[in-house]
């Protein structure tokens, strides 16, 4: 779900870069020393998971895991996703350097939204509520990212409808898979290391 | 009378010859001739060793060209074929699309005086091992960057605590 160079208009690129810079600054301020190794591990996972492709009909889509990253890191998802997307652009030519702001924004804003929506339920709710919230977090991470990407395209060109439709259809199975993966991860972490789910956002 | 007839005959002869040549030139202007040669240069473009960049848009520029010498799309197997007409560096610009967005590649092909392939800029071939190396490099960079940030933040915290203790002792 990377936006390539030359697609978005100048104002959209500039405003998304400014918003991303603000998000990264907030994320770095909120990053406590003991959380940095966890952020590094989750950033590595986010960086690697984009190479896991899942066939969807004649095409294929890749996992993103921004829902899980948001649940576990809150605002710290911004610097994490920014670093991972920069390295993806540098090493694999995914997206581009001028669209780093837009690409980070479309992934990190859903992550932060997911954190505020579902982290309290996972922390305080019983096991069933926590697992349902984890599944919803995985689904919503991708859903919100699709919506943001559609907004970016809408602000650039009015001929976005077909692209948006293809993107939503192509990512529907990914939403379900990410929901399942997030549920398993949260279930495991609640048993093994529940303190990782408690963060200061 | 005879002289006039001879002149008329000459004019008639010239006109008939000219008219008889007209259809020939007409046919020549619109005929399509072809020849099949086992020559030319081809480039194979791929994302990985087993994943060709097929049906992707490309532009080919000759040495010093500002307008493309040739445009089109790569074939089913990701090939671009061209026939250079002069020596120098020929540039192929390919734009492939995958699930990660558009990917660009610029290939420089050196053509010798005999219009044969001399050399080309060799890419970092996307084999499985190359992808793994990139992944390893990426993960190392991530851990290195956050490690450096951890050291900086720890030092800053230690300095802050030391100042706080010093101020506390003075009070």
PDB file of C-alpha atoms in Angstrom, chain B residues 28-149:
ATOM      1  CA  UNK B  28       6.583   2.199 -53.852  1.00  0.00           C
ATOM      2  CA  UNK B  29       5.455   4.916 -51.440  1.00  0.00           C
ATOM      3  CA  UNK B  30       2.898   2.698 -49.735  1.00  0.00           C
ATOM      4  CA  UNK B  31       4.505  -0.739 -49.800  1.00  0.00           C
ATOM      5  CA  UNK B  32       5.847  -2.130 -46.555  1.00  0.00           C
ATOM      6  CA  UNK B  33       9.054  -4.083 -46.906  1.00  0.00           C
ATOM      7  CA  UNK B  34      10.597  -6.136 -44.194  1.00  0.00           C
ATOM      8  CA  UNK B  35      13.692  -8.084 -43.374  1.00  0.00           C
ATOM      9  CA  UNK B  36      14.390 -10.397 -40.462  1.00  0.00           C
ATOM     10  CA  UNK B  37      17.822 -10.092 -38.843  1.00  0.00           C
ATOM     11  CA  UNK B  38      19.440 -11.963 -36.008  1.00  0.00           C
ATOM     12  CA  UNK B  39      20.862  -8.780 -34.563  1.00  0.00           C
ATOM     13  CA  UNK B  40      20.118  -6.152 -31.934  1.00  0.00           C
ATOM     14  CA  UNK B  41      20.466  -5.914 -28.172  1.00  0.00           C
ATOM     15  CA  UNK B  42      18.028  -7.166 -25.558  1.00  0.00           C
ATOM     16  CA  UNK B  43      17.713  -6.405 -21.855  1.00  0.00           C
ATOM     17  CA  UNK B  44      15.796  -8.540 -19.372  1.00  0.00           C
ATOM     18  CA  UNK B  45      14.195  -6.637 -16.490  1.00  0.00           C
ATOM     19  CA  UNK B  46      12.983  -8.451 -13.382  1.00  0.00           C
ATOM     20  CA  UNK B  47      11.998  -7.812  -9.759  1.00  0.00           C
ATOM     21  CA  UNK B  48      13.566 -11.102  -8.663  1.00  0.00           C
ATOM     22  CA  UNK B  49      15.216 -13.901 -10.610  1.00  0.00           C
ATOM     23  CA  UNK B  50      11.820 -15.563 -11.144  1.00  0.00           C
ATOM     24  CA  UNK B  51       9.578 -12.461 -11.322  1.00  0.00           C
ATOM     25  CA  UNK B  52       9.904 -10.520 -14.612  1.00  0.00           C
ATOM     26  CA  UNK B  53       8.829  -6.891 -14.989  1.00  0.00           C
ATOM     27  CA  UNK B  54       6.367  -7.749 -17.741  1.00  0.00           C
ATOM     28  CA  UNK B  55       4.191  -5.347 -19.765  1.00  0.00           C
ATOM     29  CA  UNK B  56       5.890  -2.380 -18.083  1.00  0.00           C
ATOM     30  CA  UNK B  57       6.304   0.983 -19.829  1.00  0.00           C
ATOM     31  CA  UNK B  58       9.814   1.856 -21.020  1.00  0.00           C
ATOM     32  CA  UNK B  59      11.619   4.613 -22.898  1.00  0.00           C
ATOM     33  CA  UNK B  60      14.873   4.139 -24.796  1.00  0.00           C
ATOM     34  CA  UNK B  61      17.248   7.075 -25.338  1.00  0.00           C
ATOM     35  CA  UNK B  62      20.203   7.027 -27.733  1.00  0.00           C
ATOM     36  CA  UNK B  63      23.482   8.858 -26.948  1.00  0.00           C
ATOM     37  CA  UNK B  64      22.635  12.563 -26.521  1.00  0.00           C
ATOM     38  CA  UNK B  65      18.925  12.058 -27.233  1.00  0.00           C
ATOM     39  CA  UNK B  66      16.399  14.237 -25.456  1.00  0.00           C
ATOM     40  CA  UNK B  67      13.425  12.589 -27.126  1.00  0.00           C
ATOM     41  CA  UNK B  68      13.039   8.822 -26.851  1.00  0.00           C
ATOM     42  CA  UNK B  69      14.417   6.733 -29.717  1.00  0.00           C
ATOM     43  CA  UNK B  70      11.917   4.021 -28.865  1.00  0.00           C
ATOM     44  CA  UNK B  71       8.998   3.608 -26.442  1.00  0.00           C
ATOM     45  CA  UNK B  72       6.753   0.714 -25.566  1.00  0.00           C
ATOM     46  CA  UNK B  73       6.171  -2.016 -23.047  1.00  0.00           C
ATOM     47  CA  UNK B  74       8.312  -4.929 -21.991  1.00  0.00           C
ATOM     48  CA  UNK B  75       7.159  -8.301 -23.274  1.00  0.00           C
ATOM     49  CA  UNK B  76       5.616 -11.141 -21.271  1.00  0.00           C
ATOM     50  CA  UNK B  77       9.042 -12.191 -19.993  1.00  0.00           C
ATOM     51  CA  UNK B  78      10.254  -8.670 -19.181  1.00  0.00           C
ATOM     52  CA  UNK B  79      12.421  -8.169 -22.289  1.00  0.00           C
ATOM     53  CA  UNK B  80      13.219  -4.914 -24.111  1.00  0.00           C
ATOM     54  CA  UNK B  81      14.860  -5.345 -27.543  1.00  0.00           C
ATOM     55  CA  UNK B  82      16.347  -2.566 -29.649  1.00  0.00           C
ATOM     56  CA  UNK B  83      18.621  -2.039 -32.616  1.00  0.00           C
ATOM     57  CA  UNK B  84      21.189   0.769 -31.999  1.00  0.00           C
ATOM     58  CA  UNK B  85      22.132   2.924 -34.984  1.00  0.00           C
ATOM     59  CA  UNK B  86      25.192   4.584 -33.426  1.00  0.00           C
ATOM     60  CA  UNK B  87      27.904   3.983 -30.888  1.00  0.00           C
ATOM     61  CA  UNK B  88      27.731   5.343 -27.312  1.00  0.00           C
ATOM     62  CA  UNK B  89      25.649   4.876 -24.191  1.00  0.00           C
ATOM     63  CA  UNK B  90      22.000   3.927 -24.690  1.00  0.00           C
ATOM     64  CA  UNK B  91      19.667   4.389 -21.736  1.00  0.00           C
ATOM     65  CA  UNK B  92      16.546   2.304 -21.049  1.00  0.00           C
ATOM     66  CA  UNK B  93      14.143   3.705 -18.447  1.00  0.00           C
ATOM     67  CA  UNK B  94      11.608   1.164 -17.202  1.00  0.00           C
ATOM     68  CA  UNK B  95       8.641   1.776 -14.894  1.00  0.00           C
ATOM     69  CA  UNK B  96       7.299  -1.426 -13.396  1.00  0.00           C
ATOM     70  CA  UNK B  97       4.344  -1.686 -11.048  1.00  0.00           C
ATOM     71  CA  UNK B  98       3.992  -4.105  -8.151  1.00  0.00           C
ATOM     72  CA  UNK B  99       1.971  -4.249  -4.946  1.00  0.00           C
ATOM     73  CA  UNK B 100       4.512  -1.832  -3.424  1.00  0.00           C
ATOM     74  CA  UNK B 101       3.819   0.871  -6.031  1.00  0.00           C
ATOM     75  CA  UNK B 102       5.819   1.906  -9.049  1.00  0.00           C
ATOM     76  CA  UNK B 103       9.442   0.859  -9.361  1.00  0.00           C
ATOM     77  CA  UNK B 104      11.854   2.558 -11.722  1.00  0.00           C
ATOM     78  CA  UNK B 105      15.046   1.160 -13.221  1.00  0.00           C
ATOM     79  CA  UNK B 106      17.565   2.881 -15.483  1.00  0.00           C
ATOM     80  CA  UNK B 107      19.808   0.645 -17.538  1.00  0.00           C
ATOM     81  CA  UNK B 108      22.851   2.038 -19.338  1.00  0.00           C
ATOM     82  CA  UNK B 109      24.022  -0.007 -22.301  1.00  0.00           C
ATOM     83  CA  UNK B 110      27.366   0.771 -23.967  1.00  0.00           C
ATOM     84  CA  UNK B 111      27.369   0.099 -27.703  1.00  0.00           C
ATOM     85  CA  UNK B 112      30.683  -0.315 -29.562  1.00  0.00           C
ATOM     86  CA  UNK B 113      31.670   0.857 -33.064  1.00  0.00           C
ATOM     87  CA  UNK B 114      30.362  -2.339 -34.642  1.00  0.00           C
ATOM     88  CA  UNK B 115      26.981  -1.568 -32.976  1.00  0.00           C
ATOM     89  CA  UNK B 116      27.331  -4.556 -30.682  1.00  0.00           C
ATOM     90  CA  UNK B 117      26.942  -4.720 -26.915  1.00  0.00           C
ATOM     91  CA  UNK B 118      30.130  -3.539 -25.180  1.00  0.00           C
ATOM     92  CA  UNK B 119      29.019  -3.450 -21.540  1.00  0.00           C
ATOM     93  CA  UNK B 120      26.134  -2.399 -19.234  1.00  0.00           C
ATOM     94  CA  UNK B 121      25.761  -1.189 -15.668  1.00  0.00           C
ATOM     95  CA  UNK B 122      25.271  -4.326 -13.621  1.00  0.00           C
ATOM     96  CA  UNK B 123      22.432  -4.247 -11.103  1.00  0.00           C
ATOM     97  CA  UNK B 124      22.364  -5.781  -7.660  1.00  0.00           C
ATOM     98  CA  UNK B 125      20.467  -8.867  -8.844  1.00  0.00           C
ATOM     99  CA  UNK B 126      17.342  -9.552  -6.787  1.00  0.00           C
ATOM    100  CA  UNK B 127      17.976 -13.146  -5.902  1.00  0.00           C
ATOM    101  CA  UNK B 128      16.738 -14.645  -2.658  1.00  0.00           C
ATOM    102  CA  UNK B 129      20.159 -14.185  -1.086  1.00  0.00           C
ATOM    103  CA  UNK B 130      20.236 -10.496  -2.172  1.00  0.00           C
ATOM    104  CA  UNK B 131      16.813  -9.942  -0.580  1.00  0.00           C
ATOM    105  CA  UNK B 132      18.001 -11.634   2.600  1.00  0.00           C
ATOM    106  CA  UNK B 133      21.119  -9.445   2.631  1.00  0.00           C
ATOM    107  CA  UNK B 134      18.939  -6.337   2.280  1.00  0.00           C
ATOM    108  CA  UNK B 135      16.675  -7.539   5.075  1.00  0.00           C
ATOM    109  CA  UNK B 136      19.702  -8.165   7.281  1.00  0.00           C
ATOM    110  CA  UNK B 137      21.092  -4.703   6.445  1.00  0.00           C
ATOM    111  CA  UNK B 138      17.698  -3.110   7.172  1.00  0.00           C
ATOM    112  CA  UNK B 139      17.274  -4.843  10.539  1.00  0.00           C
ATOM    113  CA  UNK B 140      20.874  -3.987  11.479  1.00  0.00           C
ATOM    114  CA  UNK B 141      20.267  -0.329  10.605  1.00  0.00           C
ATOM    115  CA  UNK B 142      17.039  -0.248  12.650  1.00  0.00           C
ATOM    116  CA  UNK B 143      18.717  -1.788  15.698  1.00  0.00           C
ATOM    117  CA  UNK B 144      21.747   0.480  15.215  1.00  0.00           C
ATOM    118  CA  UNK B 145      19.617   3.643  14.928  1.00  0.00           C
ATOM    119  CA  UNK B 146      17.476   2.872  17.964  1.00  0.00           C
ATOM    120  CA  UNK B 147      20.598   1.699  19.833  1.00  0.00           C
ATOM    121  CA  UNK B 148      22.259   5.065  19.173  1.00  0.00           C
ATOM    122  CA  UNK B 149      19.064   6.845  20.257  1.00  0.00           C
TER     123      UNK B 149
END
